[in-house]
């Protein structure tokens, strides 16, 4: 079975500062990895994903995540955050084969202040 | 393109009352469908999933049930709500390797 750990429940940062949201996973098989973002009172939106290939993946709004197999991590980073990045971020994993079920972490609330 | 709808958007119900939340998907056929609950300050808990009409799998035993009467319709129900059923309910479907979520229903049980 897979599991996901997001150790930071809340990360406060100032606008234009860099940020890293940590995600570690556990799995006995290879996995696909995802980051989702949830704005208040909305559903989740896919931010980026790692399936295979380059270990660094990027989103259209400046976030990036790096898959590190040896450390079983998929940390999310942004070099300069905006107020509008304030949201909850969820890391998730799933097996490439078999029934398609995502396993989510408990989420990290990113709070960007001016 | 595919779209997922949920209604109602918000709901306030007394303890012991019944519940029916509906989710429909447009633009696809035979999707895998999912119900999640997000309690205040907690992550997402998978409640039910369905791979086809009438096929429901439960992840967590509780007083909720799910049904899939049509290919693109997924319903979450309860006969008698508990205070602990309060939360944000999200419907989702899987498209290839990615999961897409509906806008959610905020349920408050009083």
Tab-separated table of C-alpha atoms in Angstrom:
chain	number	residue	atom	x	y	z
A	1	UNK	CA	0.000	0.000	0.000
A	2	UNK	CA	1.047	3.559	-0.623
A	3	UNK	CA	1.122	6.407	1.885
A	4	UNK	CA	1.931	10.104	1.713
A	5	UNK	CA	3.337	12.357	4.424
A	6	UNK	CA	3.131	16.114	4.374
A	7	UNK	CA	4.892	17.099	7.567
A	8	UNK	CA	4.045	20.804	7.440
A	9	UNK	CA	0.399	21.524	8.132
A	10	UNK	CA	0.910	25.244	7.611
A	11	UNK	CA	3.662	27.300	5.967
A	12	UNK	CA	3.601	31.101	6.409
A	13	UNK	CA	5.733	33.147	4.032
A	14	UNK	CA	6.014	36.728	2.875
A	15	UNK	CA	5.150	37.755	-0.638
A	16	UNK	CA	8.017	37.354	-3.127
A	17	UNK	CA	9.856	34.944	-0.822
A	18	UNK	CA	10.713	31.399	-1.947
A	19	UNK	CA	8.785	28.457	-0.557
A	20	UNK	CA	9.114	24.686	-0.381
A	21	UNK	CA	6.256	22.380	0.573
A	22	UNK	CA	7.483	18.943	1.530
A	23	UNK	CA	6.022	15.624	0.451
A	24	UNK	CA	7.374	12.174	1.189
A	25	UNK	CA	5.789	8.953	0.090
A	26	UNK	CA	6.040	5.278	0.863
A	27	UNK	CA	5.479	2.555	-1.705
A	28	UNK	CA	6.854	-0.868	-2.538
A	29	UNK	CA	6.278	-0.239	-6.239
A	30	UNK	CA	6.884	2.659	-8.576
A	31	UNK	CA	4.273	5.403	-8.392
A	32	UNK	CA	2.863	8.386	-10.169
A	33	UNK	CA	3.038	11.587	-8.111
A	34	UNK	CA	0.758	14.617	-8.095
A	35	UNK	CA	0.327	18.008	-6.473
A	36	UNK	CA	-3.144	19.484	-6.203
A	37	UNK	CA	-4.134	22.984	-5.060
A	38	UNK	CA	-7.377	23.899	-3.299
A	39	UNK	CA	-8.561	27.475	-2.964
A	40	UNK	CA	-11.108	28.221	-0.203
A	41	UNK	CA	-14.458	26.508	-0.690
A	42	UNK	CA	-13.451	25.061	-4.040
A	43	UNK	CA	-12.588	21.660	-5.384
A	44	UNK	CA	-9.041	20.482	-5.992
A	45	UNK	CA	-7.162	21.469	-9.130
A	46	UNK	CA	-4.261	19.518	-10.544
A	47	UNK	CA	-1.093	21.592	-10.291
A	48	UNK	CA	1.505	19.223	-11.710
A	49	UNK	CA	2.343	15.563	-12.042
A	50	UNK	CA	5.284	13.216	-12.397
A	51	UNK	CA	4.776	10.056	-14.392
A	52	UNK	CA	8.222	9.257	-15.765
A	53	UNK	CA	11.172	10.888	-17.495
A	54	UNK	CA	12.621	14.167	-16.267
A	55	UNK	CA	12.513	14.304	-12.494
A	56	UNK	CA	11.788	18.040	-12.510
A	57	UNK	CA	8.253	19.000	-13.493
A	58	UNK	CA	6.809	22.478	-13.788
A	59	UNK	CA	3.394	24.092	-13.678
A	60	UNK	CA	2.197	27.036	-15.727
A	61	UNK	CA	2.108	29.367	-12.705
A	62	UNK	CA	5.731	29.040	-11.630
A	63	UNK	CA	5.624	26.042	-9.293
A	64	UNK	CA	7.960	23.126	-9.782
A	65	UNK	CA	8.448	19.774	-8.091
A	66	UNK	CA	11.325	17.354	-8.162
A	67	UNK	CA	10.976	13.609	-7.890
A	68	UNK	CA	13.731	12.101	-5.779
A	69	UNK	CA	13.514	8.321	-5.820
A	70	UNK	CA	16.278	7.701	-3.295
A	71	UNK	CA	14.641	10.011	-0.753
A	72	UNK	CA	11.099	9.065	-1.808
A	73	UNK	CA	10.211	12.724	-1.984
A	74	UNK	CA	8.316	15.039	-4.294
A	75	UNK	CA	8.748	18.504	-2.810
A	76	UNK	CA	6.955	21.484	-4.310
A	77	UNK	CA	8.827	24.752	-4.750
A	78	UNK	CA	8.292	28.252	-6.009
A	79	UNK	CA	11.077	30.864	-6.143
A	80	UNK	CA	8.792	33.840	-5.501
A	81	UNK	CA	5.258	33.518	-4.154
A	82	UNK	CA	2.287	35.815	-4.654
A	83	UNK	CA	-0.605	36.614	-2.369
A	84	UNK	CA	-2.801	34.663	-4.772
A	85	UNK	CA	-0.830	31.471	-4.034
A	86	UNK	CA	-2.478	31.308	-0.623
A	87	UNK	CA	-4.263	27.954	-0.670
A	88	UNK	CA	-4.057	24.384	0.550
A	89	UNK	CA	-1.731	22.059	-1.318
A	90	UNK	CA	-2.124	18.290	-1.422
A	91	UNK	CA	0.429	15.736	-2.519
A	92	UNK	CA	-0.897	12.435	-3.862
A	93	UNK	CA	0.373	9.143	-5.263
A	94	UNK	CA	-1.066	6.244	-7.199
A	95	UNK	CA	0.176	3.048	-8.722
A	96	UNK	CA	0.671	3.143	-12.500
A	97	UNK	CA	-1.304	-0.072	-12.937
A	98	UNK	CA	-4.268	-1.701	-11.284
A	99	UNK	CA	-7.294	0.159	-9.967
A	100	UNK	CA	-6.894	3.900	-10.236
A	101	UNK	CA	-7.029	5.276	-6.722
A	102	UNK	CA	-5.157	8.279	-5.418
A	103	UNK	CA	-3.708	8.340	-1.919
A	104	UNK	CA	-3.531	11.876	-0.542
A	105	UNK	CA	-1.437	13.532	2.109
A	106	UNK	CA	-3.106	15.616	4.804
A	107	UNK	CA	-2.335	18.872	3.034
A	108	UNK	CA	-0.223	21.955	3.668
A	109	UNK	CA	-1.809	25.364	4.023
A	110	UNK	CA	0.348	28.027	2.375
A	111	UNK	CA	-0.260	31.479	3.840
A	112	UNK	CA	1.304	34.332	1.884
A	113	UNK	CA	1.291	37.722	3.565
A	114	UNK	CA	2.349	41.133	2.210
B	1	UNK	CA	-14.499	18.870	-22.726
B	2	UNK	CA	-15.389	17.073	-19.545
B	3	UNK	CA	-17.257	18.779	-16.721
B	4	UNK	CA	-18.265	17.599	-13.292
B	5	UNK	CA	-21.221	19.060	-11.419
B	6	UNK	CA	-22.204	18.785	-7.792
B	7	UNK	CA	-25.284	20.009	-6.004
B	8	UNK	CA	-26.255	21.488	-3.797
B	9	UNK	CA	-23.284	23.759	-3.193
B	10	UNK	CA	-24.132	24.197	0.482
B	11	UNK	CA	-26.481	22.372	2.797
B	12	UNK	CA	-27.474	22.748	6.439
B	13	UNK	CA	-29.290	19.752	7.855
B	14	UNK	CA	-30.381	18.759	11.384
B	15	UNK	CA	-29.046	15.647	13.070
B	16	UNK	CA	-31.115	12.616	12.155
B	17	UNK	CA	-32.324	13.973	8.827
B	18	UNK	CA	-31.678	12.214	5.499
B	19	UNK	CA	-29.092	13.295	2.955
B	20	UNK	CA	-28.757	13.121	-0.799
B	21	UNK	CA	-25.842	14.684	-2.673
B	22	UNK	CA	-25.633	14.382	-6.413
B	23	UNK	CA	-22.718	14.364	-8.804
B	24	UNK	CA	-22.888	14.214	-12.584
B	25	UNK	CA	-20.149	14.127	-15.199
B	26	UNK	CA	-20.452	15.411	-18.750
B	27	UNK	CA	-18.329	14.699	-21.784
B	28	UNK	CA	-17.195	11.188	-20.995
B	29	UNK	CA	-18.601	7.705	-20.717
B	30	UNK	CA	-18.066	4.935	-18.172
B	31	UNK	CA	-15.863	7.029	-15.882
B	32	UNK	CA	-14.476	5.821	-12.572
B	33	UNK	CA	-16.208	7.998	-9.973
B	34	UNK	CA	-15.224	8.837	-6.410
B	35	UNK	CA	-16.679	10.480	-3.300
B	36	UNK	CA	-14.314	12.145	-0.842
B	37	UNK	CA	-14.957	13.931	2.432
B	38	UNK	CA	-12.804	16.702	3.775
B	39	UNK	CA	-13.419	17.459	7.442
B	40	UNK	CA	-12.290	20.763	8.935
B	41	UNK	CA	-8.519	20.808	9.313
B	42	UNK	CA	-8.087	17.362	7.837
B	43	UNK	CA	-7.104	15.882	4.511
B	44	UNK	CA	-9.222	14.035	2.003
B	45	UNK	CA	-10.852	10.792	2.997
B	46	UNK	CA	-11.987	8.495	0.198
B	47	UNK	CA	-15.501	7.304	1.012
B	48	UNK	CA	-16.701	5.397	-2.055
B	49	UNK	CA	-15.684	4.661	-5.599
B	50	UNK	CA	-17.464	3.167	-8.563
B	51	UNK	CA	-16.184	1.585	-11.755
B	52	UNK	CA	-19.609	1.252	-13.370
B	53	UNK	CA	-23.397	1.373	-12.985
B	54	UNK	CA	-24.471	-0.314	-9.775
B	55	UNK	CA	-20.875	-1.068	-8.762
B	56	UNK	CA	-19.949	0.602	-5.483
B	57	UNK	CA	-16.953	0.006	-3.247
B	58	UNK	CA	-16.798	1.425	0.258
B	59	UNK	CA	-13.526	2.532	1.736
B	60	UNK	CA	-14.665	3.506	5.218
B	61	UNK	CA	-17.569	1.976	7.180
B	62	UNK	CA	-19.999	4.691	8.245
B	63	UNK	CA	-23.641	5.697	8.044
B	64	UNK	CA	-23.257	6.916	4.466
B	65	UNK	CA	-24.035	5.008	1.289
B	66	UNK	CA	-23.504	5.613	-2.401
B	67	UNK	CA	-25.313	4.639	-5.550
B	68	UNK	CA	-24.690	4.894	-9.270
B	69	UNK	CA	-28.010	4.665	-11.038
B	70	UNK	CA	-26.682	5.960	-14.360
B	71	UNK	CA	-23.310	5.892	-16.083
B	72	UNK	CA	-22.464	9.500	-15.287
B	73	UNK	CA	-24.393	9.968	-12.043
B	74	UNK	CA	-23.067	9.275	-8.572
B	75	UNK	CA	-25.169	9.845	-5.452
B	76	UNK	CA	-24.136	10.015	-1.808
B	77	UNK	CA	-26.847	9.333	0.749
B	78	UNK	CA	-27.588	8.907	4.397
B	79	UNK	CA	-30.749	7.865	6.196
B	80	UNK	CA	-29.857	9.697	9.411
B	81	UNK	CA	-27.130	12.320	9.587
B	82	UNK	CA	-24.711	12.578	12.494
B	83	UNK	CA	-22.859	15.679	13.646
B	84	UNK	CA	-19.650	14.013	12.524
B	85	UNK	CA	-20.947	13.940	8.936
B	86	UNK	CA	-20.291	17.664	8.619
B	87	UNK	CA	-17.633	18.483	6.073
B	88	UNK	CA	-16.843	19.308	2.482
B	89	UNK	CA	-17.854	16.553	0.076
B	90	UNK	CA	-16.047	16.241	-3.208
B	91	UNK	CA	-16.925	14.136	-6.202
B	92	UNK	CA	-14.160	13.205	-8.623
B	93	UNK	CA	-13.552	11.199	-11.753
B	94	UNK	CA	-10.444	9.666	-13.228
B	95	UNK	CA	-9.356	10.606	-16.729
B	96	UNK	CA	-6.365	8.563	-17.772
B	97	UNK	CA	-3.764	9.132	-15.079
B	98	UNK	CA	-5.314	12.289	-13.655
B	99	UNK	CA	-8.191	12.792	-11.239
B	100	UNK	CA	-10.525	15.747	-11.635
B	101	UNK	CA	-12.696	17.162	-8.886
B	102	UNK	CA	-16.071	18.812	-8.746
B	103	UNK	CA	-16.711	22.105	-6.935
B	104	UNK	CA	-17.817	20.375	-3.736
B	105	UNK	CA	-20.764	20.505	-1.346
B	106	UNK	CA	-20.379	22.098	2.084
B	107	UNK	CA	-22.531	20.109	4.537
B	108	UNK	CA	-23.203	21.394	8.033
B	109	UNK	CA	-25.093	19.125	10.382
B	110	UNK	CA	-26.652	21.009	13.291
